[in-house]
């Protein structure tokens, strides 16, 4: 079957940039918002307990009304703190830490003891993204973000397979009812630049818009660490009546990240002499391009009935040409030993995702003091993938001095050829219900039935390397592998007062074994099902003193079954393993007198393999890799009435093991950031931002057991921000 072309270069880049810079001319003078005296105000942080959360429920419930843990990171707060990536921003939320490297698109996260795109689902405006080989590369820039909502714990009943640890939903900036214009120009350490602008508001009656553009570039903090990115987004909202809105949105991202795969340990230890060394080849190239369109319609048929439909398309083209693995080894006559370099990888992923999500919400009183809200819906997706690689050719390898070497170049890019195509289809039906038994007590439940299918065809070549057609890749002549899963949740919320909630919930979820869209030809994997899990959670939430104090506390236990294990060496792989985690999460937001505020959160958990065998090794009792069992964030803010704001923050991530055998681990770290802002005028502010104030050497993630990805050293950036 001929595949649909999965990527088309965006032709609207120049037009959108021009429109963003000149959009102020589109609004009438009477529509302009006068200069504001709150240029320093940074948003509402993570304490919006009384605002509806689209991520935790499709019913429009607030976190106080939900029997689940939901946190929000405000977009204005993200930009004021100077977070450079979406991962930096969301890892300030309770229970979320980064596990990012270039192989997963620099976006992988960990939550409640589970790691990666197969357990922590990523969404954009409530629409799930299907990973390829564990990689997600969209969205690309926090400038275009209105807020980030985080649901920790199983989210499969809402969004499908791959969400046992949680779901992260990036909500994009949208057209507003009043005109608003933003801009930022910043420069700092490592020759780091950021230029961004945005505009939104009414064009004419019933039609509003939002345009944003952001460009970043930097030399990076390792040799040959230069990187740059471009993010463009635009939206039009048509509201012909108070009950009907139609929003058309387009987004484009083009990212060339650092071609940095980590710093190898020297004789098992970190050596500060190679802190800035980049062992990749000089002509390494990584690039991620994403092009997305959505059309969303919402029709409030009556006060009791609302219809919603979202149609969407996402095309991605990702490429890697690298020498990615580095390991120290002793060498005769060379006191420093050598770094052995290997894994000359050429990979190209061409992806196109098409889908539609429709739902109807019904709200009605039932009499006798009862009230009920119900959502029923359906979703379909199709993902076309063409996967190219150079795995069929000999590996390029060499050995270089750890501290003085020529990076060299790649040997052969032409060997990266199309190897297979897959078509992944998904359809599901879902429902969610809230029954208010009284003013204080309610029941919330939901269900989802989902079918996922994948069909793969290998691309064949003859002895001369010429294309020789395609062949069905499944064993036994099977045309397709299908997964069928049903998940559900039920919980109760008791509110002794409108601003205080006590809750408990039971939820189920499923995670894929591997990645659905890159399903292999293995006969063993063909027999696998999705891994199944469940969670029990209880907690308390409170929004006190008019929202100036927000507190959340949750305790949970998650069990995941059907992990792949091996009873004896060279024996068959079976789904007999089990993993679990239990822990607590807490968050606090205090808005104090005299302009002071405190935002803090933390998590402590115990994650382990309860039953896991790999041949002769019994890993039972070990901690899963990349899982910190302690993590927390603290952010202090002071804002004077004279146009000055000071901020200081701490990010702590506990020690993590690098593999399932727990043979080694990376140390815990605490990094301090801060900043000062000065309101030069009511609409213009100057910022000074300090990252990693104490120049801590810390490891953000790993790429292999002895290859550490180091975080940004102490850096100073300055910025000018404008808002009208």
XYZ file of C-alpha atoms in Angstrom:
724
model
C 0.000 0.000 0.000
C 1.432 3.335 -0.970
C 2.110 5.547 2.017
C 1.015 9.153 2.210
C 3.852 11.649 2.085
C 4.431 12.452 5.750
C 6.103 15.814 5.577
C 5.671 18.909 3.515
C 7.855 21.971 4.183
C 5.887 24.816 5.691
C 5.397 27.633 3.239
C 3.871 30.085 5.671
C 6.952 30.883 7.773
C 7.780 34.281 6.331
C 4.151 35.326 6.190
C 3.536 34.419 9.809
C 6.640 36.240 11.008
C 5.600 39.343 9.102
C 2.052 39.101 10.386
C 3.222 38.699 13.966
C 5.417 41.770 13.798
C 2.779 43.929 12.122
C -0.430 42.587 13.645
C -0.984 45.642 15.781
C -2.256 47.409 12.676
C -5.113 44.915 12.403
C -6.932 46.086 15.528
C -8.747 49.365 15.846
C -7.411 51.930 18.283
C -10.486 51.492 20.414
C -9.683 47.817 20.891
C -6.263 48.428 22.405
C -5.751 47.714 26.061
C -4.166 50.741 27.733
C -0.630 50.326 29.119
C -0.829 48.195 32.228
C 0.880 48.601 35.567
C 1.370 44.837 36.009
C 4.194 44.086 33.561
C 5.870 42.199 36.423
C 2.910 40.009 37.364
C 3.855 36.400 36.597
C 0.577 34.472 36.627
C -0.985 32.098 39.094
C 1.639 29.354 39.423
C 0.452 25.867 40.347
C -2.311 26.812 42.764
C -5.324 27.211 40.475
C -7.485 24.730 42.405
C -10.711 26.591 41.672
C -10.252 26.799 37.889
C -11.523 24.099 35.505
C -8.878 21.625 34.358
C -9.268 20.269 30.842
C -6.600 17.632 31.519
C -8.010 15.982 34.629
C -11.566 15.732 33.270
C -13.645 16.391 30.159
C -16.495 17.552 32.398
C -15.079 21.015 33.092
C -14.400 20.204 36.749
C -11.917 22.092 38.888
C -9.100 20.261 40.719
C -11.113 20.706 43.933
C -13.912 18.685 42.329
C -11.659 15.914 40.973
C -10.555 12.742 42.794
C -7.091 13.001 41.217
C -3.860 14.993 41.383
C -3.823 17.863 38.893
C -1.319 20.744 38.819
C -0.993 23.770 36.556
C 2.130 25.692 35.505
C 1.131 29.125 34.218
C 2.635 30.334 30.932
C 3.408 33.822 32.213
C 5.235 32.268 35.175
C 7.249 30.069 32.780
C 8.384 33.063 30.749
C 9.122 35.233 33.801
C 11.344 32.524 35.277
C 13.191 32.180 31.999
C 12.613 28.457 31.439
C 14.126 27.684 28.048
C 12.210 24.504 27.217
C 8.842 22.911 27.896
C 10.610 20.133 29.848
C 12.321 22.680 32.125
C 8.948 24.288 32.771
C 6.886 21.155 33.435
C 9.519 19.565 35.678
C 8.741 22.321 38.201
C 5.346 20.649 38.732
C 4.852 18.182 41.602
C 6.127 14.671 40.907
C 7.575 15.364 37.438
C 11.281 15.027 36.581
C 13.172 15.035 33.278
C 14.642 11.985 31.535
C 15.408 13.806 28.307
C 18.076 13.156 25.705
C 18.267 13.750 21.966
C 17.138 10.195 21.254
C 13.691 10.829 22.760
C 13.468 14.336 21.295
C 14.697 15.901 24.564
C 11.179 15.514 25.962
C 10.961 12.297 28.049
C 9.611 12.645 31.600
C 9.295 10.530 34.747
C 6.253 10.475 37.044
C 5.408 8.308 40.068
C 8.147 5.782 39.318
C 7.447 5.357 35.585
C 9.548 6.813 32.778
C 9.335 7.736 29.113
C 6.805 8.269 26.354
C 5.264 4.842 26.972
C 4.219 5.698 30.551
C 3.992 9.504 30.760
C 1.710 10.587 27.949
C 2.205 13.933 26.223
C -0.725 15.958 24.892
C -1.182 19.242 23.061
C -4.510 20.979 23.676
C -5.902 17.667 24.948
C -4.838 15.668 21.874
C -2.434 12.789 22.438
C 0.780 12.433 20.467
C 1.855 8.984 19.255
C 5.580 8.404 19.834
C 7.860 6.710 17.299
C 10.700 4.707 18.878
C 10.037 6.571 22.145
C 10.443 10.002 20.547
C 8.254 13.122 20.775
C 9.473 16.480 19.385
C 6.436 18.772 19.662
C 5.676 21.335 21.066
C 8.994 23.103 20.699
C 8.955 26.360 22.664
C 7.423 27.663 25.940
C 6.779 31.061 24.331
C 3.639 29.655 22.652
C 2.301 28.072 25.865
C -0.710 29.414 27.761
C -0.262 26.866 30.556
C 0.842 23.295 31.192
C -1.483 20.967 33.068
C -0.212 17.789 34.707
C -2.302 14.796 35.739
C -0.173 12.377 37.777
C -1.287 8.787 38.029
C -3.075 6.621 35.426
C -4.660 8.646 32.620
C -5.525 5.815 30.207
C -9.258 6.162 30.874
C -9.039 9.680 29.428
C -6.356 9.383 26.755
C -5.592 5.725 26.031
C -2.574 3.439 26.256
C 0.748 4.790 27.469
C -0.262 6.841 30.517
C 0.176 4.756 33.654
C 2.509 7.328 35.233
C 0.548 10.393 34.156
C -0.275 12.824 31.366
C 1.174 16.248 30.542
C -1.033 18.585 28.512
C 0.457 21.697 26.887
C -2.298 24.253 26.312
C -1.481 26.725 23.541
C -2.003 30.472 23.612
C -5.402 31.286 22.156
C -7.218 34.336 20.756
C -8.414 36.715 23.460
C -11.359 39.083 23.672
C -9.091 42.106 24.163
C -5.957 43.108 22.292
C -2.632 42.024 23.738
C 0.912 42.341 22.408
C 4.071 40.737 23.822
C 7.740 40.794 22.884
C 11.046 39.658 24.338
C 14.672 40.171 23.389
C 17.320 38.439 25.492
C 21.036 37.699 25.350
C 23.306 35.796 27.684
C 26.013 33.263 28.394
C 27.104 30.841 25.664
C 26.154 33.537 23.133
C 22.500 32.700 23.771
C 19.866 34.748 21.950
C 16.085 34.790 22.136
C 13.844 36.960 19.968
C 10.081 36.535 20.283
C 6.870 38.404 19.677
C 3.170 37.719 19.955
C -0.114 39.463 19.305
C -3.758 38.637 19.805
C -7.216 40.070 20.098
C -10.229 40.914 17.938
C -9.832 41.496 14.202
C -13.455 42.337 13.573
C -16.633 41.504 15.418
C -16.949 37.735 15.914
C -13.378 37.055 14.697
C -10.277 36.952 16.897
C -6.676 35.922 16.311
C -3.419 34.965 18.023
C 0.041 34.954 16.410
C 3.359 34.027 18.014
C 6.916 33.642 16.797
C 10.025 32.649 18.748
C 13.632 32.162 17.621
C 16.419 30.856 19.856
C 20.091 30.171 19.233
C 23.087 29.358 21.411
C 26.648 28.050 21.221
C 25.780 25.565 23.979
C 27.955 24.565 26.933
C 30.067 21.900 25.233
C 32.381 21.998 22.224
C 30.415 22.287 18.976
C 27.237 22.621 21.017
C 25.586 25.215 18.789
C 21.824 24.869 18.531
C 18.876 26.873 17.268
C 15.103 26.651 16.963
C 12.154 28.401 15.399
C 8.566 28.164 16.624
C 5.586 29.726 14.857
C 1.925 29.503 15.767
C -1.271 31.158 14.704
C -4.964 30.796 15.499
C -8.249 32.255 14.265
C -11.407 31.990 16.340
C -14.794 32.587 14.724
C -17.748 33.061 17.101
C -20.897 33.767 15.084
C -22.969 33.461 18.254
C -22.518 33.123 21.980
C -23.125 29.385 21.681
C -20.863 28.479 18.732
C -17.103 28.881 18.324
C -14.808 27.505 15.627
C -11.030 27.733 16.058
C -8.488 27.029 13.321
C -4.889 26.662 14.480
C -1.520 26.083 12.815
C 1.869 25.452 14.456
C 5.340 24.944 13.038
C 8.549 23.988 14.807
C 12.076 23.584 13.437
C 14.674 22.532 16.004
C 18.363 21.758 15.660
C 19.381 20.755 19.203
C 22.877 20.309 20.588
C 24.506 17.278 18.975
C 25.565 16.176 22.428
C 25.015 12.648 23.710
C 26.724 12.964 27.049
C 30.089 13.037 28.761
C 31.693 9.622 29.328
C 33.031 8.702 32.745
C 36.804 8.272 33.055
C 37.684 5.070 34.878
C 34.182 5.005 36.356
C 34.230 8.590 37.637
C 33.322 12.015 36.362
C 36.448 13.962 35.396
C 35.997 17.776 35.336
C 38.684 18.042 32.641
C 36.265 16.799 29.987
C 33.240 18.764 31.194
C 33.100 20.735 27.950
C 34.222 17.947 25.600
C 31.830 16.816 22.891
C 32.814 13.415 21.504
C 30.439 13.506 18.551
C 31.822 13.939 15.040
C 32.178 17.428 13.598
C 29.499 17.002 10.919
C 26.878 15.404 13.162
C 23.381 16.614 12.397
C 20.092 16.369 14.305
C 16.933 18.108 13.179
C 13.271 17.950 14.213
C 10.529 19.536 12.114
C 6.883 19.482 13.151
C 3.909 20.949 11.315
C 0.467 20.760 12.983
C -3.050 21.928 12.140
C -6.253 21.643 14.188
C -9.865 22.637 13.689
C -11.981 22.723 16.852
C -15.718 23.440 17.005
C -17.785 23.850 20.167
C -21.557 24.236 20.047
C -23.574 24.842 23.200
C -26.867 23.521 21.936
C -28.503 24.486 25.209
C -27.540 25.016 28.830
C -27.674 21.239 29.212
C -26.040 20.023 25.971
C -22.617 20.856 24.491
C -21.088 19.295 21.369
C -17.320 19.421 20.732
C -15.276 18.175 17.788
C -11.534 18.441 17.121
C -9.953 17.390 13.811
C -6.176 17.472 13.549
C -3.052 16.609 11.615
C 0.561 16.470 12.769
C 3.459 15.833 10.375
C 6.971 15.307 11.716
C 10.298 14.714 10.065
C 13.130 13.844 12.438
C 16.685 12.957 11.493
C 19.804 11.881 13.370
C 23.300 11.474 11.879
C 25.675 10.855 14.773
C 28.409 8.895 16.423
C 26.527 8.446 19.694
C 28.198 6.036 22.141
C 31.399 6.742 24.066
C 33.151 4.520 26.620
C 36.479 4.944 28.393
C 38.993 2.094 28.211
C 42.607 1.705 29.443
C 45.287 1.663 26.763
C 48.956 0.703 26.890
C 51.262 3.707 26.836
C 48.381 6.158 27.242
C 48.022 7.194 30.887
C 44.635 8.817 30.252
C 43.331 5.782 28.407
C 41.086 6.268 25.363
C 37.458 7.012 24.587
C 36.078 4.332 22.296
C 33.429 5.824 20.024
C 30.788 3.726 18.266
C 27.188 3.629 17.068
C 27.332 5.549 13.828
C 23.590 6.002 13.545
C 21.630 7.416 10.657
C 17.888 7.514 11.368
C 15.075 9.364 9.624
C 11.453 9.252 10.809
C 8.708 10.557 8.519
C 5.413 10.628 10.412
C 1.917 11.865 9.721
C -0.831 11.616 12.353
C -4.444 12.293 11.421
C -7.314 12.140 13.857
C -10.675 13.311 15.074
C -12.125 13.519 18.566
C -15.823 14.164 19.198
C -17.847 14.349 22.409
C -21.187 15.424 23.812
C -21.665 16.756 27.335
C -25.022 16.434 29.078
C -25.779 18.282 32.320
C -29.068 17.968 34.144
C -30.590 18.014 37.639
C -32.067 14.674 38.671
C -34.363 15.879 41.433
C -34.101 15.324 45.138
C -30.956 17.467 45.337
C -29.078 15.273 42.815
C -27.301 16.599 39.731
C -25.427 14.793 36.994
C -22.849 15.683 34.335
C -22.062 13.157 31.612
C -19.608 13.144 28.684
C -19.707 10.525 25.930
C -17.312 10.545 23.016
C -15.250 8.774 20.385
C -11.780 9.193 18.915
C -10.014 7.878 15.810
C -6.371 8.197 14.776
C -4.195 7.045 11.904
C -0.397 7.290 11.986
C 1.652 6.720 8.826
C 5.370 6.087 9.356
C 8.282 5.607 6.989
C 11.378 4.617 8.939
C 14.874 4.893 7.448
C 18.146 3.795 9.029
C 21.659 2.556 8.354
C 21.486 -0.459 10.680
C 22.346 -2.842 7.834
C 25.869 -1.454 7.338
C 29.050 -1.883 9.379
C 29.438 0.390 12.384
C 31.935 3.238 12.350
C 34.170 3.079 15.421
C 37.451 4.528 16.641
C 39.366 5.435 19.819
C 40.476 8.963 20.735
C 42.344 10.656 23.558
C 39.858 11.804 26.268
C 41.144 15.384 26.308
C 42.872 16.081 22.982
C 41.342 14.691 19.802
C 40.115 15.566 16.336
C 36.343 14.969 16.175
C 36.450 13.511 12.672
C 33.516 13.125 10.300
C 30.841 10.593 9.445
C 31.822 7.954 6.921
C 28.632 7.393 4.922
C 25.233 9.073 5.105
C 23.996 7.453 1.897
C 23.546 4.138 3.713
C 20.558 5.587 5.587
C 17.746 4.129 3.463
C 14.014 3.455 3.982
C 13.696 0.113 5.820
C 10.010 -0.270 6.649
C 6.610 1.384 6.711
C 3.890 1.061 9.318
C 0.280 2.127 9.476
C -1.104 2.462 12.983
C -4.821 2.878 13.556
C -6.679 3.651 16.761
C -10.331 3.980 17.622
C -11.926 4.354 21.005
C -15.104 5.224 22.817
C -15.093 6.887 26.207
C -17.365 8.225 28.863
C -17.125 10.191 32.084
C -19.759 10.954 34.690
C -20.111 13.032 37.827
C -23.041 12.426 40.136
C -23.589 15.000 42.880
C -25.231 13.134 45.722
C -25.369 16.272 47.855
C -23.802 19.692 48.132
C -20.770 18.070 49.739
C -20.472 14.583 48.253
C -20.013 13.482 44.652
C -19.001 10.398 42.682
C -16.786 10.674 39.582
C -16.173 7.776 37.220
C -15.140 7.009 33.690
C -14.440 4.285 31.145
C -12.617 3.842 27.849
C -12.507 1.042 25.316
C -9.702 1.289 22.771
C -8.431 -0.768 19.854
C -4.979 -0.151 18.395
C -3.739 -1.896 15.274
C -0.403 -1.798 13.483
C 0.563 -3.115 10.055
C 4.187 -3.232 8.985
C 5.846 -3.844 5.627
C 9.589 -4.145 5.244
C 11.314 -2.463 2.303
C 13.560 -4.922 0.471
C 16.787 -4.358 -1.488
C 18.591 -6.619 -3.932
C 22.260 -7.584 -3.742
C 23.260 -4.367 -5.498
C 21.343 -2.247 -2.999
C 18.529 -1.359 -5.386
C 14.915 -1.304 -4.122
C 13.283 -4.701 -4.607
C 9.767 -4.043 -3.317
C 8.011 -4.583 -0.016
C 7.129 -7.653 2.056
C 4.662 -8.299 4.828
C 6.692 -8.351 8.045
C 4.468 -10.333 10.403
C 5.052 -13.949 11.270
C 2.622 -16.601 10.082
C 1.292 -14.348 7.351
C -0.644 -12.218 9.834
C -1.600 -8.893 8.335
C -2.014 -6.910 11.483
C -1.417 -6.904 15.226
C -4.272 -5.543 17.313
C -4.480 -4.512 20.948
C -7.822 -4.291 22.738
C -7.990 -2.635 26.139
C -10.701 -1.446 28.505
C -9.827 0.905 31.365
C -11.919 2.589 34.021
C -11.761 4.702 37.147
C -14.079 5.577 40.000
C -13.631 8.053 42.825
C -15.396 10.077 45.424
C -14.955 13.678 46.564
C -16.174 15.013 49.910
C -16.145 18.789 50.417
C -16.785 19.810 54.032
C -16.482 23.363 52.708
C -16.487 24.636 49.100
C -12.739 25.324 49.302
C -11.696 22.018 50.918
C -11.781 18.541 49.347
C -11.049 15.054 50.585
C -10.942 12.380 47.894
C -10.147 8.774 47.036
C -9.900 7.036 43.673
C -9.229 3.686 42.006
C -7.995 3.774 38.405
C -6.680 1.321 35.827
C -4.310 1.889 32.920
C -2.276 0.226 30.173
C 1.231 0.808 28.814
C 2.621 -0.548 25.535
C 5.461 -3.064 25.525
C 7.881 -1.165 23.290
C 6.469 1.445 20.912
C 3.228 0.782 19.078
C 4.092 2.618 15.853
C 7.452 0.835 15.406
C 6.165 -2.667 16.149
C 8.849 -5.240 15.318
C 8.688 -8.499 13.379
C 9.588 -10.568 16.440
C 7.292 -13.580 16.837
C 7.618 -13.234 20.610
C 6.540 -9.592 20.632
C 3.722 -10.445 18.253
C 2.202 -12.491 21.081
C 2.556 -9.758 23.701
C -0.317 -7.705 25.060
C -0.128 -4.253 26.600
C 1.060 -4.140 30.194
C -1.760 -3.521 32.646
C -1.734 -1.594 35.890
C -3.875 0.022 38.531
C -3.632 2.690 41.209
C -5.214 3.515 44.541
C -4.929 7.186 45.516
C -6.267 9.334 48.346
C -5.619 12.943 49.204
C -6.725 16.378 50.330
C -6.865 19.807 48.680
C -7.645 23.246 50.016
C -7.858 26.779 48.622
C -7.981 29.090 51.628
C -8.079 32.830 52.322
C -9.561 33.666 48.961
C -7.052 31.556 47.078
C -3.987 33.085 48.730
C -3.182 29.692 50.268
C -3.384 26.522 48.175
C -2.415 23.119 49.561
C -2.527 19.658 48.006
C -1.470 16.306 49.457
C -1.754 12.892 47.803
C -0.716 9.351 48.652
C -0.798 6.523 46.104
C 0.223 3.007 45.154
C 0.581 1.874 41.507
C 1.155 -1.705 40.370
C 2.119 -2.568 36.785
C 1.918 -6.174 35.605
C 2.920 -8.043 32.427
C 6.494 -6.770 32.196
C 8.688 -8.753 29.815
C 10.967 -11.149 31.706
C 13.108 -14.220 31.079
C 13.138 -17.131 33.519
C 16.495 -18.558 32.359
C 19.340 -17.458 30.116
C 18.450 -17.920 26.430
C 14.940 -18.885 27.496
C 11.766 -17.444 26.002
C 10.599 -13.942 26.831
C 7.384 -13.912 28.802
C 5.093 -11.281 30.272
C 5.533 -12.363 33.887
C 7.204 -9.326 35.475
C 5.765 -6.805 37.911
C 6.723 -3.276 38.946
C 5.226 -1.024 41.600
C 5.610 2.340 43.262
C 4.116 4.000 46.304
C 4.626 7.518 47.532
C 3.336 10.918 48.484
C 3.162 14.251 46.643
C 2.591 17.640 48.229
C 2.344 21.201 46.961
C 1.949 24.571 48.672
C 1.315 28.070 47.353
C 1.333 31.047 49.727
C 0.616 34.617 48.695
C 1.912 36.631 51.664
C 1.775 40.279 52.633
C 4.165 42.927 51.305
C 4.431 41.273 47.879
C 5.976 37.963 49.014
C 4.893 34.560 47.687
C 6.153 31.017 48.139
C 5.566 28.099 45.803
C 6.868 24.684 46.861
C 6.281 21.054 46.004
C 7.918 17.743 46.665
C 7.582 14.008 46.162
C 8.947 10.969 47.958
C 8.372 7.504 46.580
C 9.529 3.919 46.678
C 9.708 2.419 43.171
C 10.830 -1.144 42.572
C 10.665 -4.235 40.434
C 8.600 -6.634 42.508
C 9.247 -9.587 40.212
C 11.656 -9.352 37.302
C 14.042 -11.962 35.933
C 16.540 -11.519 33.108
C 18.084 -14.902 32.531
C 20.185 -15.812 35.551
C 19.788 -12.357 37.144
C 16.972 -11.634 39.553
C 16.244 -7.910 39.531
C 13.423 -8.121 42.050
C 13.742 -5.345 44.611
C 15.790 -3.101 42.315
C 14.765 0.468 41.504
C 13.816 1.148 37.857
C 16.389 3.264 35.977
C 15.995 7.051 35.624
C 13.621 7.211 38.612
C 14.568 9.681 41.376
C 12.834 8.694 44.591
C 13.082 12.226 45.974
C 12.394 15.443 44.082
C 11.171 18.936 44.866
C 10.946 22.553 43.803
C 10.927 25.821 45.725
C 10.259 29.255 44.259
C 10.280 32.529 46.212
C 9.052 35.798 44.753
C 8.996 39.340 46.075
C 7.398 42.188 44.173
C 7.538 45.781 45.343
C 5.123 48.552 44.505
C 7.983 50.479 42.927
C 8.346 48.196 39.935
C 10.934 45.707 41.187
C 10.559 41.943 41.398
C 13.074 39.457 42.798
C 12.855 35.688 42.302
C 14.850 32.743 43.605
C 14.275 29.053 43.047
C 15.680 25.643 43.936
C 15.243 22.453 41.957
C 16.206 19.183 43.680
C 16.372 15.803 41.959
C 17.440 12.719 43.895
C 19.920 10.071 42.860
C 18.933 7.774 39.976
C 20.164 4.372 38.901
C 21.407 4.093 35.328
C 20.134 0.579 34.557
C 17.848 -2.140 35.846
C 20.712 -4.001 37.541
C 21.361 -0.935 39.756
C 25.078 -1.329 39.054
C 25.696 2.430 39.173
C 23.809 5.637 39.761
C 24.105 9.335 39.110
C 24.255 11.624 42.139
C 21.446 13.814 43.419
C 21.628 17.530 42.671
C 20.168 20.833 43.773
C 20.347 23.768 41.397
C 19.600 27.398 42.323
C 18.187 29.916 39.844
C 17.168 33.520 40.333
C 16.352 36.808 38.759
C 15.639 40.516 39.121
C 13.109 42.463 37.076
C 12.707 46.217 36.780
C 9.656 47.941 35.329
C 11.179 50.694 33.188
C 7.691 51.810 32.153
C 4.248 50.298 32.794
C 4.682 48.294 29.567
C 8.445 47.591 29.508
C 10.626 45.590 31.905
C 14.303 44.646 32.084
C 15.227 41.225 33.493
C 18.461 39.782 34.801
C 18.333 35.980 35.108
C 20.868 33.717 36.739
C 20.887 30.009 36.022
C 22.745 27.514 38.219
C 23.917 30.229 40.577
C 26.501 28.068 42.370
C 27.816 26.450 39.161
C 26.774 22.979 40.285
C 27.966 20.099 38.116
C 24.809 18.061 37.676
C 23.462 15.300 35.459
C 20.111 15.912 33.773
C 19.878 12.373 32.336
C 22.023 9.564 30.959
C 22.622 7.887 27.614
C 23.895 4.489 28.607
C 25.302 3.512 31.955
C 28.532 5.561 31.783
C 27.525 8.513 29.588
C 26.161 11.494 31.525
C 24.354 14.476 30.030
C 25.447 17.520 32.012
C 23.237 20.528 32.731
C 23.916 24.153 31.928
C 26.733 25.727 33.980
C 26.346 29.063 35.764
C 24.942 31.505 33.233
C 23.715 35.089 33.206
C 21.097 36.300 30.735
C 19.542 39.753 30.352
C 16.212 40.463 28.686
C 13.852 43.224 27.688
C 10.145 42.347 27.859
C 7.279 44.417 26.535
C 3.536 44.009 26.949
C 0.635 46.145 25.829
